[in-house]
mmCIF file of N, CA and C in Angstrom:
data_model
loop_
_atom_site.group_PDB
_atom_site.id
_atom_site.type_symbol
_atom_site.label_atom_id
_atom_site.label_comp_id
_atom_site.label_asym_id
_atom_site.label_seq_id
_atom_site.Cartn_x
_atom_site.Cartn_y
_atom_site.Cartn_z
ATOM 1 N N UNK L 1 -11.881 1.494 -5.133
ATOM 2 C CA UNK L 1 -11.210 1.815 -3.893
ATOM 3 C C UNK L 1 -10.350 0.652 -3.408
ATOM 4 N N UNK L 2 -11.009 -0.188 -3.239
ATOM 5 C CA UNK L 2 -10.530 -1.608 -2.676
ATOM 6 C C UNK L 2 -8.908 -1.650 -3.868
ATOM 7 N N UNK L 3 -8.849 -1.967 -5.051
ATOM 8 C CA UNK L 3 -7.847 -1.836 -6.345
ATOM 9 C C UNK L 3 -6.748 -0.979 -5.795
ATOM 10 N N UNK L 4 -7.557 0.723 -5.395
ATOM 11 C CA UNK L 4 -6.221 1.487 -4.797
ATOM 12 C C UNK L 4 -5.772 0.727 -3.708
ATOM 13 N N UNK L 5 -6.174 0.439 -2.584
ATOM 14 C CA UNK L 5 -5.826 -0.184 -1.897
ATOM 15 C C UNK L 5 -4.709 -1.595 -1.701
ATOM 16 N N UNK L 6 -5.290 -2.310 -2.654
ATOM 17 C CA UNK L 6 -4.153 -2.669 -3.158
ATOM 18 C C UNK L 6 -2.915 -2.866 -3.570
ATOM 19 N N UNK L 7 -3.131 -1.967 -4.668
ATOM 20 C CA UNK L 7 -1.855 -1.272 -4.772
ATOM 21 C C UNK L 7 -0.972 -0.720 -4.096
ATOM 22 N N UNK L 8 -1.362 0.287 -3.367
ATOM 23 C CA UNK L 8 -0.841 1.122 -2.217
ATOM 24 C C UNK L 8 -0.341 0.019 -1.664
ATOM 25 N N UNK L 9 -0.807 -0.700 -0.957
ATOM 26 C CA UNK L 9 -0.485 -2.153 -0.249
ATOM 27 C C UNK L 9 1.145 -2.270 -0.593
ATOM 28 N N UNK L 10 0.996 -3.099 -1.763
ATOM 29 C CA UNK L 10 1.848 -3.725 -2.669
ATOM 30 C C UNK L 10 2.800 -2.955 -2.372
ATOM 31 N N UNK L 11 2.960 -1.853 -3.454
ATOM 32 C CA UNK L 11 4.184 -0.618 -3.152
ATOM 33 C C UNK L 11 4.848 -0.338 -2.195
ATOM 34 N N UNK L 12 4.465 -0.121 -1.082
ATOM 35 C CA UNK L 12 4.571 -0.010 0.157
ATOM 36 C C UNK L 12 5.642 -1.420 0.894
ATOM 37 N N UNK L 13 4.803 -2.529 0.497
ATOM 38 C CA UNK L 13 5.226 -3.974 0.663
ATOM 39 C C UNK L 13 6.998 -4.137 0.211
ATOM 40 N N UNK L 14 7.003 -3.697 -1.166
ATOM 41 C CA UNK L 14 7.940 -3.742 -1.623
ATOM 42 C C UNK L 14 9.034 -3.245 -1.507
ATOM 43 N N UNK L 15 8.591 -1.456 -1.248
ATOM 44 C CA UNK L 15 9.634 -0.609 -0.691
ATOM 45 C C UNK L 15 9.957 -0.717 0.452
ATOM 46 N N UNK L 16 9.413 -1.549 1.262
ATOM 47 C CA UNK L 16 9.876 -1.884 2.569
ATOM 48 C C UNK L 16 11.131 -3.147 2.689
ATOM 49 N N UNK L 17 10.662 -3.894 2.053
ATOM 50 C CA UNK L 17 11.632 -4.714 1.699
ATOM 51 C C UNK L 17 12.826 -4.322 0.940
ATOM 52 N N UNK L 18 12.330 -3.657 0.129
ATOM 53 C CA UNK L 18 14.025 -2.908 -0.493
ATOM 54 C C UNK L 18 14.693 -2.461 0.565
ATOM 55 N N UNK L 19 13.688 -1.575 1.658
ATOM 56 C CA UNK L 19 14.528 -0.719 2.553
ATOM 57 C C UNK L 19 15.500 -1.579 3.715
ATOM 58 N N UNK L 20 14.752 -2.871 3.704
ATOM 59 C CA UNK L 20 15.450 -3.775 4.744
ATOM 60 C C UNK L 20 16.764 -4.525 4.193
ATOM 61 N N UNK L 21 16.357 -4.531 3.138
ATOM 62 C CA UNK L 21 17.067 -5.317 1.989
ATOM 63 C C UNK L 21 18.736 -4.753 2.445
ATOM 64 N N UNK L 22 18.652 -3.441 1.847
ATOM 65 C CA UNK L 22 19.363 -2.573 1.178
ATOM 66 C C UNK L 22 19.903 -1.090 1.891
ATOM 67 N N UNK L 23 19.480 -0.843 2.835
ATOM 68 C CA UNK L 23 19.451 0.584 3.525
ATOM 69 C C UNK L 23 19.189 0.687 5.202
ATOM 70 N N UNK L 24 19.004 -0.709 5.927
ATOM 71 C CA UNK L 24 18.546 -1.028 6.693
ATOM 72 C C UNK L 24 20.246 -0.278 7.805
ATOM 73 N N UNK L 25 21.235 -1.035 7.414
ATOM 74 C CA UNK L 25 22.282 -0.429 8.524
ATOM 75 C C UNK L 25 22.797 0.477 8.277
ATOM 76 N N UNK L 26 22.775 1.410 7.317
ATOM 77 C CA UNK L 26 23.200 2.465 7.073
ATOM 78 C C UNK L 26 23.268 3.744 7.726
ATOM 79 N N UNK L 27 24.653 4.462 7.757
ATOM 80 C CA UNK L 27 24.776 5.016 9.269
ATOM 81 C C UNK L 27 23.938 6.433 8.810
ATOM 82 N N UNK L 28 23.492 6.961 7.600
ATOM 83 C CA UNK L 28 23.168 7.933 7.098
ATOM 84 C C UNK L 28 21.586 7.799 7.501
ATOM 85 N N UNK L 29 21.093 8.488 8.750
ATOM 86 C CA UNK L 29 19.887 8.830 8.166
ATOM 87 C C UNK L 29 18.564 9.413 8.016
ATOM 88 N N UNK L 30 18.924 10.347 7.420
ATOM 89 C CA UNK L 30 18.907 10.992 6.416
ATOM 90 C C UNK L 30 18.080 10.464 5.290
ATOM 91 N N UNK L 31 19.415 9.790 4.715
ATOM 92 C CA UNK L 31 18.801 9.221 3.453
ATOM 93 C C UNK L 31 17.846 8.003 3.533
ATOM 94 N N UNK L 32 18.072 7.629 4.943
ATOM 95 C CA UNK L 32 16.887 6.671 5.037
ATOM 96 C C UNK L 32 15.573 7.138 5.360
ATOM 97 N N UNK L 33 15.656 8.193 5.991
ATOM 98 C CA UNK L 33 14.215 9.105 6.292
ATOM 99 C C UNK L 33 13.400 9.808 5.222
ATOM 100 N N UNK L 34 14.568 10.224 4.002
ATOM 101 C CA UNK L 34 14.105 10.784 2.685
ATOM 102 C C UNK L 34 13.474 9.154 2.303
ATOM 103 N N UNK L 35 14.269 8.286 1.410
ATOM 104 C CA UNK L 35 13.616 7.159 1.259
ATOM 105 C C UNK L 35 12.490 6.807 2.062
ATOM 106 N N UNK L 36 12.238 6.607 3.182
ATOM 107 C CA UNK L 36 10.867 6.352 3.856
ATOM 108 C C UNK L 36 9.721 7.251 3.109
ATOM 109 N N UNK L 37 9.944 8.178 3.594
ATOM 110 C CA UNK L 37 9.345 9.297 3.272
ATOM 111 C C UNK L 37 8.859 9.578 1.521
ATOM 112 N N UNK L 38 10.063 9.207 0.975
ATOM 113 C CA UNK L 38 9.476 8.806 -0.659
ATOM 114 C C UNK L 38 8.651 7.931 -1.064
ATOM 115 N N UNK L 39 9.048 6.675 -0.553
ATOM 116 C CA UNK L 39 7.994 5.907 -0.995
ATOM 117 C C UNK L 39 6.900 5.488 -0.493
ATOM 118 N N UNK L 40 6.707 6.724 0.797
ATOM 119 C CA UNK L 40 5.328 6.511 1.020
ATOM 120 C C UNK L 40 4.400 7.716 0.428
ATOM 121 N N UNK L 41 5.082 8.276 -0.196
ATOM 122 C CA UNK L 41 4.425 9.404 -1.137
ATOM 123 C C UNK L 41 3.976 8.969 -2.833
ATOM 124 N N UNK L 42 5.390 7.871 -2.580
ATOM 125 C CA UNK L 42 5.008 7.595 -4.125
ATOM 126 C C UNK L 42 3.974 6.138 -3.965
ATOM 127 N N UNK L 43 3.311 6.007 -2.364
ATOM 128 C CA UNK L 43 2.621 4.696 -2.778
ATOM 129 C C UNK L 43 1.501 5.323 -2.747
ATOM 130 N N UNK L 44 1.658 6.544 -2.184
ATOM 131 C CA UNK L 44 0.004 7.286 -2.273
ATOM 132 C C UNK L 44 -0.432 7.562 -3.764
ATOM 133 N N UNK L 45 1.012 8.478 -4.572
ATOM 134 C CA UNK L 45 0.368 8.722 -5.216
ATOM 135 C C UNK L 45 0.130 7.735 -6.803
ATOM 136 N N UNK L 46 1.003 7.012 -6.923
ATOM 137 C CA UNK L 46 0.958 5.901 -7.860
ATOM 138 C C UNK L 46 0.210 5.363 -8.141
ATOM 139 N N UNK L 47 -0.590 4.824 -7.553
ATOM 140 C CA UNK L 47 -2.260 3.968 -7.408
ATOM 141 C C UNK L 47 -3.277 4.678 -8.472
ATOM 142 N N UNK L 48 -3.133 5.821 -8.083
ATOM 143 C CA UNK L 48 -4.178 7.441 -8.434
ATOM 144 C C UNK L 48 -4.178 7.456 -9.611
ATOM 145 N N UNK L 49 -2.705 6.976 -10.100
ATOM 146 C CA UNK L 49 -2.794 7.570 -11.229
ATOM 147 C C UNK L 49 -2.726 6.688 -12.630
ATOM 148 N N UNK L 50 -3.594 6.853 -13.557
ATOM 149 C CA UNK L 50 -3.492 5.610 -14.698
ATOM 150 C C UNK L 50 -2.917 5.772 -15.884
ATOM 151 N N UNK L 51 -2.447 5.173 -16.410
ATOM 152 C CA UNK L 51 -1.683 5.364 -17.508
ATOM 153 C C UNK L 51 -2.525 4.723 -18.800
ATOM 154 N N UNK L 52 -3.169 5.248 -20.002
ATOM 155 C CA UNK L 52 -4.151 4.388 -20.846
ATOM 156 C C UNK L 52 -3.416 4.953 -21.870
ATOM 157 N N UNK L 53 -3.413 4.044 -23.343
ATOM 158 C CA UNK L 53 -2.214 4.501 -24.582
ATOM 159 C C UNK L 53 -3.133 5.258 -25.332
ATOM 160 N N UNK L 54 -4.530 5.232 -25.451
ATOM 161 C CA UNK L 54 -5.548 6.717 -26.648
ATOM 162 C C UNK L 54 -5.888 7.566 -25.454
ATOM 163 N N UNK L 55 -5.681 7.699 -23.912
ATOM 164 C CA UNK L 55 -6.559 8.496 -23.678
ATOM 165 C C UNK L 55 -7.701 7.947 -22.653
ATOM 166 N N UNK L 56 -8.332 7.296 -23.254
ATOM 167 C CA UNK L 56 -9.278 6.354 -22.819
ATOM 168 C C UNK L 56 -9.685 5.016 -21.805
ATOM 169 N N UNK L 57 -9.964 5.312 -20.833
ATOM 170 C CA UNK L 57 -9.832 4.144 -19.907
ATOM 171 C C UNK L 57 -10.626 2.861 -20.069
ATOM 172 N N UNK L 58 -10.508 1.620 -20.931
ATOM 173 C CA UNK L 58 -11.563 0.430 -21.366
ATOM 174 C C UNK L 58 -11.021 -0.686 -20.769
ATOM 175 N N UNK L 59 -10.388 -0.654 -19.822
ATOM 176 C CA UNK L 59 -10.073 -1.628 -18.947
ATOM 177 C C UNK L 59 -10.880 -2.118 -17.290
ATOM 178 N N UNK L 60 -11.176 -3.050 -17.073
ATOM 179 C CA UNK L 60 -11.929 -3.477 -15.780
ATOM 180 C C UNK L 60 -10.635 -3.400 -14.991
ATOM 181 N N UNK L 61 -11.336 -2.953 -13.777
ATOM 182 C CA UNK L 61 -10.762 -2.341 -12.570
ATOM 183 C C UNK L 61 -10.810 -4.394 -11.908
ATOM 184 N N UNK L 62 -9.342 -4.280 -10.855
ATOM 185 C CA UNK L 62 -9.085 -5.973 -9.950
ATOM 186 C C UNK L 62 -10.801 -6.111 -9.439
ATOM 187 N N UNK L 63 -11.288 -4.744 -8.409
ATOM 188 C CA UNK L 63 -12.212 -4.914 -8.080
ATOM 189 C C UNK L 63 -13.662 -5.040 -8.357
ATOM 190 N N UNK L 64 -13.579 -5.163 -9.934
ATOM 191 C CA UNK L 64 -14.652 -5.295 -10.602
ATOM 192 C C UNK L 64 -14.575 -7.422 -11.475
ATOM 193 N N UNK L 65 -13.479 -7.480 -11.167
ATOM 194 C CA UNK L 65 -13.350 -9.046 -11.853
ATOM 195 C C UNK L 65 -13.198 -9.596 -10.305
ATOM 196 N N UNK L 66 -13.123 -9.257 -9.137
ATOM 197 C CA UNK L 66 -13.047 -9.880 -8.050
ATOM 198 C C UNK L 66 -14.633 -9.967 -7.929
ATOM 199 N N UNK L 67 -14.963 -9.178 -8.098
ATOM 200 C CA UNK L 67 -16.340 -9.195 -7.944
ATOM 201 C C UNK L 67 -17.525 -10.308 -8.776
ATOM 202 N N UNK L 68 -17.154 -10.265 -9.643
ATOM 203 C CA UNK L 68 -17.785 -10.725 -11.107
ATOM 204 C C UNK L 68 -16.989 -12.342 -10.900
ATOM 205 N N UNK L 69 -16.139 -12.490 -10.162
ATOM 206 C CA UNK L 69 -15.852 -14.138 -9.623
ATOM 207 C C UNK L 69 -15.977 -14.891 -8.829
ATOM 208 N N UNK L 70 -16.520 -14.262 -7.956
ATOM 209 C CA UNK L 70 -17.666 -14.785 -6.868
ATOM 210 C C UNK L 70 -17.875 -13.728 -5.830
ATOM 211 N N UNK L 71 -19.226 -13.708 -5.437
ATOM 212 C CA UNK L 71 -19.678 -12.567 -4.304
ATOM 213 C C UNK L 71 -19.479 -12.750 -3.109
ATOM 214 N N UNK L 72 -19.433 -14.508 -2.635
ATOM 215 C CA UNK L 72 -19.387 -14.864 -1.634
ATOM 216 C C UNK L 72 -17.749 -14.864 -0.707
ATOM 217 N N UNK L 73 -17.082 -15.229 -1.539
ATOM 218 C CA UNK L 73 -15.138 -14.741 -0.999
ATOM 219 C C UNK L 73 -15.358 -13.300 -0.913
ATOM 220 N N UNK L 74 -15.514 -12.558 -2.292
ATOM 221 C CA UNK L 74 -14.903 -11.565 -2.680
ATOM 222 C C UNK L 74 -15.385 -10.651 -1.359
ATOM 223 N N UNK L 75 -16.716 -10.816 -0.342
ATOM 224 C CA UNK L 75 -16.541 -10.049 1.161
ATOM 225 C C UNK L 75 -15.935 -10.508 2.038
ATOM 226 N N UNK L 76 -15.810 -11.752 1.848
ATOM 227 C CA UNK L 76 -14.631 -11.942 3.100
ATOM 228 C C UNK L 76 -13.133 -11.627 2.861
ATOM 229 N N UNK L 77 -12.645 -11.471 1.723
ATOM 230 C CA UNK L 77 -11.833 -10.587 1.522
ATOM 231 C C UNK L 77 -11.942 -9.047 1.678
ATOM 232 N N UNK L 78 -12.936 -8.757 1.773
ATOM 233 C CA UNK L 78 -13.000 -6.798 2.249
ATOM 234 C C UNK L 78 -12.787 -7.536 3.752
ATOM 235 N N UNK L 79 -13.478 -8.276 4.138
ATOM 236 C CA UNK L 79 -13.602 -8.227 5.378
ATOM 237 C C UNK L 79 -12.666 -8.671 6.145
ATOM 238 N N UNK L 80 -11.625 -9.433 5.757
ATOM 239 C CA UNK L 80 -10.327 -9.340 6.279
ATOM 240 C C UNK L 80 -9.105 -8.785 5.974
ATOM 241 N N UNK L 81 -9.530 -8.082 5.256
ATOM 242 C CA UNK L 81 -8.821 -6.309 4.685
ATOM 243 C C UNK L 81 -8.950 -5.463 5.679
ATOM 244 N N UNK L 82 -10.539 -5.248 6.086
ATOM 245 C CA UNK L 82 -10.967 -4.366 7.306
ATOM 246 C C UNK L 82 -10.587 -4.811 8.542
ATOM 247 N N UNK L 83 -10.585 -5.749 8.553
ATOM 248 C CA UNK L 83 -9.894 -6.153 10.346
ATOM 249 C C UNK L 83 -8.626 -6.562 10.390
ATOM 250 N N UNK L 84 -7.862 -6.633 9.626
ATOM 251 C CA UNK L 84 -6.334 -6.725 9.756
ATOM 252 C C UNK L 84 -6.023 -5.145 9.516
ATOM 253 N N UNK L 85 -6.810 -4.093 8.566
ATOM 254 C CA UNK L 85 -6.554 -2.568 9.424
ATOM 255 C C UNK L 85 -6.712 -2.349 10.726
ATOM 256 N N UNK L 86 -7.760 -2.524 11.288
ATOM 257 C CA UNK L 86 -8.092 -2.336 12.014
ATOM 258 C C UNK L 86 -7.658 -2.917 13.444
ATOM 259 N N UNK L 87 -7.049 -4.176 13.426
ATOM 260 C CA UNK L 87 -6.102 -4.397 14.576
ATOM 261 C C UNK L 87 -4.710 -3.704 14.171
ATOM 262 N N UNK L 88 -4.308 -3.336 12.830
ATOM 263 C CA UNK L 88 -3.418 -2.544 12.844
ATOM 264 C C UNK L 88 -3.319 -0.883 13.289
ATOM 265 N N UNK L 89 -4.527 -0.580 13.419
ATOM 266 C CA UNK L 89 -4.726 0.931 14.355
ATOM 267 C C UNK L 89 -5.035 1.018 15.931
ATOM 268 N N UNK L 90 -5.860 0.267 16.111
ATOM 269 C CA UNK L 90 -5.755 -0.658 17.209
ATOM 270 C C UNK L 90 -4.258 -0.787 18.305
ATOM 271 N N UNK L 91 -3.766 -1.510 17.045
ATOM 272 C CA UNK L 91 -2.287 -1.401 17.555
ATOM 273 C C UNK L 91 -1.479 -0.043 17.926
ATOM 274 N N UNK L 92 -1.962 0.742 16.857
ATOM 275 C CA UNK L 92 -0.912 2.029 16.845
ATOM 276 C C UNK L 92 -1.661 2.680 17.953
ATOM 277 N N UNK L 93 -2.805 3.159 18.458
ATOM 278 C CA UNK L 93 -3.746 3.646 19.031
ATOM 279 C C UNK L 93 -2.997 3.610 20.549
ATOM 280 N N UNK L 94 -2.985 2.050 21.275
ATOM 281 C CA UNK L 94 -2.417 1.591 22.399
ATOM 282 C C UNK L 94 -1.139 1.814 22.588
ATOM 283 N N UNK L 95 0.206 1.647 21.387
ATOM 284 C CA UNK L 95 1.369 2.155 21.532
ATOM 285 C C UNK L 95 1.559 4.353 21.880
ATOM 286 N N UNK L 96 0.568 4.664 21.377
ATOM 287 C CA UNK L 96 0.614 5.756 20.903
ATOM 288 C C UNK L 96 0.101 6.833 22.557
ATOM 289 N N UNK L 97 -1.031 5.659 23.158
ATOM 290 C CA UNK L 97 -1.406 5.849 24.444
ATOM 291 C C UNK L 97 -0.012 5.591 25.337
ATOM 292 N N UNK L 98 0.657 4.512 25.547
ATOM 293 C CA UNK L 98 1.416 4.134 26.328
ATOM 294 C C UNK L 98 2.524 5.156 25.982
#
């Protein structure tokens, strides 16, 4: 889970930056709302999905070598995963009230 997460992260990270990059003043939009809208579909679904060359999945998952490299970080990393969500809903919660 934590791995999807990740990812999703990342993707997201990136396509945002393209979008600022690249699409940010553009009087069309449209095409900036499709783009939004794409790549937050494709950060959902990208993560999900794995690509293995027989078939076969024999690869360790980030969150299984995060794990297996120390126990003691590897929760304070969930755990400031979970509270930087969480002041991020937080956030949306109070805008969303006001």
């Amino acid at each position: 889970m934590l791995q999807y997460l990740l990812n999703a992260s990342a993707i997201w990270l990136m396509s945002l930056v393209l979008f600022y990059a690249l699409l940010k003043k553009e009087n069309y939009h449209s095409y900036n709302r499709f783009y939004l809208l794409f790549t937050f579909l494709f950060g959902c679904i990208l993560p999900a999905w794995q690509l293995t060359g027989n078939g076969y999945n024999n690869s360790i998952s980030t969150a299984q070598l995060l794990y297996a490299a120390g126990n003691g970080w590897f929760k304070w990393v969930i755990i400031i995963y979970i509270s930087g969500a969480s002041i991020a809903l937080l956030l949306l919660i109070i805008d969303i009230i006001k």
